[in-house]
PDB file of C-alpha atoms in Angstrom:
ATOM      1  CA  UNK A  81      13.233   0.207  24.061  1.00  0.00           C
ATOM      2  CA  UNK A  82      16.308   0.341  21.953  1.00  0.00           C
ATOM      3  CA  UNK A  83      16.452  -1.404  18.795  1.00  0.00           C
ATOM      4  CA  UNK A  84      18.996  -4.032  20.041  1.00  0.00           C
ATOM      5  CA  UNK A  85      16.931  -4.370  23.064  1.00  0.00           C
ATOM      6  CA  UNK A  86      13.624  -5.049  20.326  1.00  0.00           C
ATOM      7  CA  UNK A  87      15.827  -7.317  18.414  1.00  0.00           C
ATOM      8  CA  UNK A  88      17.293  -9.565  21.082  1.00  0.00           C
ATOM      9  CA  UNK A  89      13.281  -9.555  22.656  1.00  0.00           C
ATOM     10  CA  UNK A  90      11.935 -10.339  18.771  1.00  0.00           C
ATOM     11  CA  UNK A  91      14.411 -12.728  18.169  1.00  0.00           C
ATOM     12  CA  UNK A  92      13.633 -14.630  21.358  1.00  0.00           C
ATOM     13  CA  UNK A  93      10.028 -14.528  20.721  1.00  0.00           C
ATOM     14  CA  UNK A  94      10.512 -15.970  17.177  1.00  0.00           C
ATOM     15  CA  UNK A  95      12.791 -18.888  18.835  1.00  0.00           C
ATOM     16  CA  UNK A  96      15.597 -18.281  16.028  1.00  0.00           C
ATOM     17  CA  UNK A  97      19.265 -17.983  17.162  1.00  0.00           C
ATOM     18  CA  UNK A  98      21.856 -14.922  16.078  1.00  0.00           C
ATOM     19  CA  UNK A  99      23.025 -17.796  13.568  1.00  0.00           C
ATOM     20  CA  UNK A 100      19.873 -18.072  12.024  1.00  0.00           C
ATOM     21  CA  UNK A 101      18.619 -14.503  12.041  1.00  0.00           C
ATOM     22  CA  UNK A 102      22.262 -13.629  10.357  1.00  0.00           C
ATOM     23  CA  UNK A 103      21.553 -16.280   7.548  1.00  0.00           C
ATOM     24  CA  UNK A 104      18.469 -14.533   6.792  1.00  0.00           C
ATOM     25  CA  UNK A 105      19.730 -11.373   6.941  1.00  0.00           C
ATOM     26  CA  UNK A 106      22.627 -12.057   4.790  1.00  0.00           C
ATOM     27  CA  UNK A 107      25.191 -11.012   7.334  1.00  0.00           C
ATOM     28  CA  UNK A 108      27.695 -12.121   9.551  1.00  0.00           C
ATOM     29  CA  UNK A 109      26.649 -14.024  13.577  1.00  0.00           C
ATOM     30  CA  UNK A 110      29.148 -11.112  14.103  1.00  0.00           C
ATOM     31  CA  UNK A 111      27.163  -8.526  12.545  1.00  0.00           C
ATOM     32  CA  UNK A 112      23.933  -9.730  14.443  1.00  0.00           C
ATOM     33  CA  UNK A 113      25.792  -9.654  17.718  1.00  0.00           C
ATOM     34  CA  UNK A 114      27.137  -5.973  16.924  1.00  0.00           C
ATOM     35  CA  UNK A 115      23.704  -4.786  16.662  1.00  0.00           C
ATOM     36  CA  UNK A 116      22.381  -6.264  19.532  1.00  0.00           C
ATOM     37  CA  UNK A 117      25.051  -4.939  21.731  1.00  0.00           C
ATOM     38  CA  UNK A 118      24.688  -1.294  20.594  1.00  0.00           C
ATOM     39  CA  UNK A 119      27.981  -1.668  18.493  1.00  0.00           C
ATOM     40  CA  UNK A 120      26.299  -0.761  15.514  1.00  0.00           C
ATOM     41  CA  UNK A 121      22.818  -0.036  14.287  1.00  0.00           C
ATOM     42  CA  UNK A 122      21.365  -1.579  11.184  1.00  0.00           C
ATOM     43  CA  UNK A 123      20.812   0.530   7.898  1.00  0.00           C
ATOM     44  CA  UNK A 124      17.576   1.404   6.080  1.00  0.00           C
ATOM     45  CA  UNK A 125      17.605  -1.802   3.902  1.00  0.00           C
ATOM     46  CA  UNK A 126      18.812  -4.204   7.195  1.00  0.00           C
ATOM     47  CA  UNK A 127      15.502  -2.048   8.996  1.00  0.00           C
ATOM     48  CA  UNK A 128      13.056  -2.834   6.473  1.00  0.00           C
ATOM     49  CA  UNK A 129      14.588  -6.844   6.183  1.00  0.00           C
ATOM     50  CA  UNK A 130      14.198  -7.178   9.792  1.00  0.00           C
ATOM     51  CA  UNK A 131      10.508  -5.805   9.864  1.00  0.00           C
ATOM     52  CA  UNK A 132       9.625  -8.401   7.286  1.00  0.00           C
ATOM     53  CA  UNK A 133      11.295 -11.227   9.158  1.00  0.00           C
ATOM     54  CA  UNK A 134       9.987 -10.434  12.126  1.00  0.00           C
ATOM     55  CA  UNK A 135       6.343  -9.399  11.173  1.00  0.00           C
ATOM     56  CA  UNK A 136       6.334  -5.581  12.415  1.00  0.00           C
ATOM     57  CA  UNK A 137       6.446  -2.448  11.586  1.00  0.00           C
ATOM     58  CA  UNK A 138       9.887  -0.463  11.006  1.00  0.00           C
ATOM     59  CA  UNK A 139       8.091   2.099  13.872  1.00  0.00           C
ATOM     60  CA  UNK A 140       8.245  -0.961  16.351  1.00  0.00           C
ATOM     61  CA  UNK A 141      11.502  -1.976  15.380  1.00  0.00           C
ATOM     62  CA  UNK A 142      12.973   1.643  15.758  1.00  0.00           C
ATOM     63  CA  UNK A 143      10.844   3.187  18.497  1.00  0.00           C
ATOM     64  CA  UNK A 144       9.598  -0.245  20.415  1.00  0.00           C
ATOM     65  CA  UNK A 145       5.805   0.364  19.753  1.00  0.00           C
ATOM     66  CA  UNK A 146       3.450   0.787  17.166  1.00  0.00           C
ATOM     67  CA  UNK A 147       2.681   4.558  15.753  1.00  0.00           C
ATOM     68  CA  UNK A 148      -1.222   5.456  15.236  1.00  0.00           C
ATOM     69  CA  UNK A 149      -0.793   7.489  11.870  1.00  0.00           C
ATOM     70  CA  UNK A 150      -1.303  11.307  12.075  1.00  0.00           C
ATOM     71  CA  UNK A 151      -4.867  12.410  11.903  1.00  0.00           C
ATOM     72  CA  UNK A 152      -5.183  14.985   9.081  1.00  0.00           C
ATOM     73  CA  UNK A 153      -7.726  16.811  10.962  1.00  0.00           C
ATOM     74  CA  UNK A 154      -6.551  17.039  14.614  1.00  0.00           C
ATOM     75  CA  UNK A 155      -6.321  20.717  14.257  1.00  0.00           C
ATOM     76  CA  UNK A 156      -9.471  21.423  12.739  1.00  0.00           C
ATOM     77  CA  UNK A 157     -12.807  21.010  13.593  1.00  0.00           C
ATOM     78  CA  UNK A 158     -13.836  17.227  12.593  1.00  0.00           C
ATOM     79  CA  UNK A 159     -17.202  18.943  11.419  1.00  0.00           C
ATOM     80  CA  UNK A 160     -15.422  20.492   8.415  1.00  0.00           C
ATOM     81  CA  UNK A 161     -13.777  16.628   7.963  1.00  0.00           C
ATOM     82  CA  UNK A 162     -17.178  15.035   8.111  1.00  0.00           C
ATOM     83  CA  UNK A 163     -18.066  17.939   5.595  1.00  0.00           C
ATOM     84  CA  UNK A 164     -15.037  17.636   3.494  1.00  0.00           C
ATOM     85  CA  UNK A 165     -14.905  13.653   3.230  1.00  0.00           C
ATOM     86  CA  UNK A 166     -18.722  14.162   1.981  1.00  0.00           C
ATOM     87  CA  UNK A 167     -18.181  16.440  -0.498  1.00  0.00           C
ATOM     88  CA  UNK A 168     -15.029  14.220  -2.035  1.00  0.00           C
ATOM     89  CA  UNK A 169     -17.500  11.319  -1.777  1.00  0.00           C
ATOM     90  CA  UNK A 170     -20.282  13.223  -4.063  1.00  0.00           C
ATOM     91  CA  UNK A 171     -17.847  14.475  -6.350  1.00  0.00           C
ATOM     92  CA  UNK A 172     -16.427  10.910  -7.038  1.00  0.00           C
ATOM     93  CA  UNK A 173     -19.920   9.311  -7.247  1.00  0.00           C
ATOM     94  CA  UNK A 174     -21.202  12.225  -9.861  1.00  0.00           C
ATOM     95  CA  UNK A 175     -17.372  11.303 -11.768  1.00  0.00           C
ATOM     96  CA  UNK A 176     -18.206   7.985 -11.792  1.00  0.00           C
ATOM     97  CA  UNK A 177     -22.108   8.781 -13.102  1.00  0.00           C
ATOM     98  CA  UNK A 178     -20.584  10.570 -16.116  1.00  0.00           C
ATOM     99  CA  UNK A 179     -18.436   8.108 -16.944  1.00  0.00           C
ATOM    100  CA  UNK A 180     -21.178   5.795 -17.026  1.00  0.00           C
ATOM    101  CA  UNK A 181     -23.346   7.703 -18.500  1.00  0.00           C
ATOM    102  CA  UNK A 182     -20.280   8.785 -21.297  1.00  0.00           C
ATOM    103  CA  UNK A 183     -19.537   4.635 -21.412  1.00  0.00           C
ATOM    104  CA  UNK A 184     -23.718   4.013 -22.757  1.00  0.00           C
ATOM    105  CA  UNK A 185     -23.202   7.154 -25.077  1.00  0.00           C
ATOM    106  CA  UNK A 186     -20.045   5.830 -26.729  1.00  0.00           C
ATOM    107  CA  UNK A 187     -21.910   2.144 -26.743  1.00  0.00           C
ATOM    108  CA  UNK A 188     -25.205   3.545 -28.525  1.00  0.00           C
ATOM    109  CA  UNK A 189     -23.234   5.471 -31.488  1.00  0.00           C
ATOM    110  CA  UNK A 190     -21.125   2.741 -32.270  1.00  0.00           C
ATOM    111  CA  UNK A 191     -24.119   0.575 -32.150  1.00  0.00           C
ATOM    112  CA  UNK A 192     -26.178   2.961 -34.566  1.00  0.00           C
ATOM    113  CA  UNK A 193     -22.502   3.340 -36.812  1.00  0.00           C
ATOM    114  CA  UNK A 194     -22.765  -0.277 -36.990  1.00  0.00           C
ATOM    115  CA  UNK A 195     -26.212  -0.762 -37.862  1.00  0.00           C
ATOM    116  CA  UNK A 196     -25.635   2.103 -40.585  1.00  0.00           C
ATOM    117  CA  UNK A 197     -23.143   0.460 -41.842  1.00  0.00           C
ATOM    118  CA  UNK A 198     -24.718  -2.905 -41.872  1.00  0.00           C
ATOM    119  CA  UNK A 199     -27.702  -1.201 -43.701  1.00  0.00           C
ATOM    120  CA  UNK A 200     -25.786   0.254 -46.367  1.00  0.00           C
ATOM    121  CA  UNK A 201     -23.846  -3.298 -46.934  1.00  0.00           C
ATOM    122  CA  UNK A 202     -27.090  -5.059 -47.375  1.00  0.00           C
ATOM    123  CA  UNK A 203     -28.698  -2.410 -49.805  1.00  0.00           C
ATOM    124  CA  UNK A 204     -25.677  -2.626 -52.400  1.00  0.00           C
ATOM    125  CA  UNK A 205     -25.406  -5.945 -52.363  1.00  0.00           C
ATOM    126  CA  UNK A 206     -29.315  -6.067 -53.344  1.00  0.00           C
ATOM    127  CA  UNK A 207     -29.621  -3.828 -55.594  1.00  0.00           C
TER     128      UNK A 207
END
């Protein structure tokens, strides 16, 4: 479908009129018409706007259905995926562990520093 045919059919289905969808647009009833005659074809911005309005994707505006996205792994065995995705999942978790553990580290010196410090404060003051 072309994209004046899936703006005529999106407009309809919304229940707005060429006035109306060129308010929101910011253009011309003119400039709506043009489009949905094949006169002209919107630009980039005018895509994107229209997507928004309408509550779709810019690949159902443009192509007249929705796009699955591309699968990484079609061309490899999904065994190697499976065995990929698990090794990026324990090398996260075992990031994350050291951070933690790094986190409890930095908490304990600054917790002895402190005490230290506290220490020292209370034995010149006393004596």
């Amino acid at each position: 479908m072309s994209v004046s045919k899936q703006l005529i059919h999106l407009r309809n289905v919304k229940g707005i009129s060429q006035e109306e969808l060129a308010s929101l647009m910011n253009v011309t009833r003119q400039a709506v018409s043009k489009r949905e005659t094949d006169q002209t074809l919107p630009d980039s911005e005018k895509i994107i706007r229209l997507s928004e309005i309408f509550g779709v994707t810019t690949d159902y505006l443009l192509k007249g259905k929705e796009t699955a996205p591309m699968d990484i792994y079609s061309q490899h065995d999904s065994k190697a995926g499976t065995e990929m995705s698990a090794e990026v999942t324990e090398i996260l978790d075992n990031v994350h562990q050291m951070s933690t553990a790094k986190r409890y580290l930095i908490g304990a010196a600054l917790f002895f520093l402190a005490l230290t410090l506290l220490i020292g404060i209370v034995f010149l003051i006393f004596h």
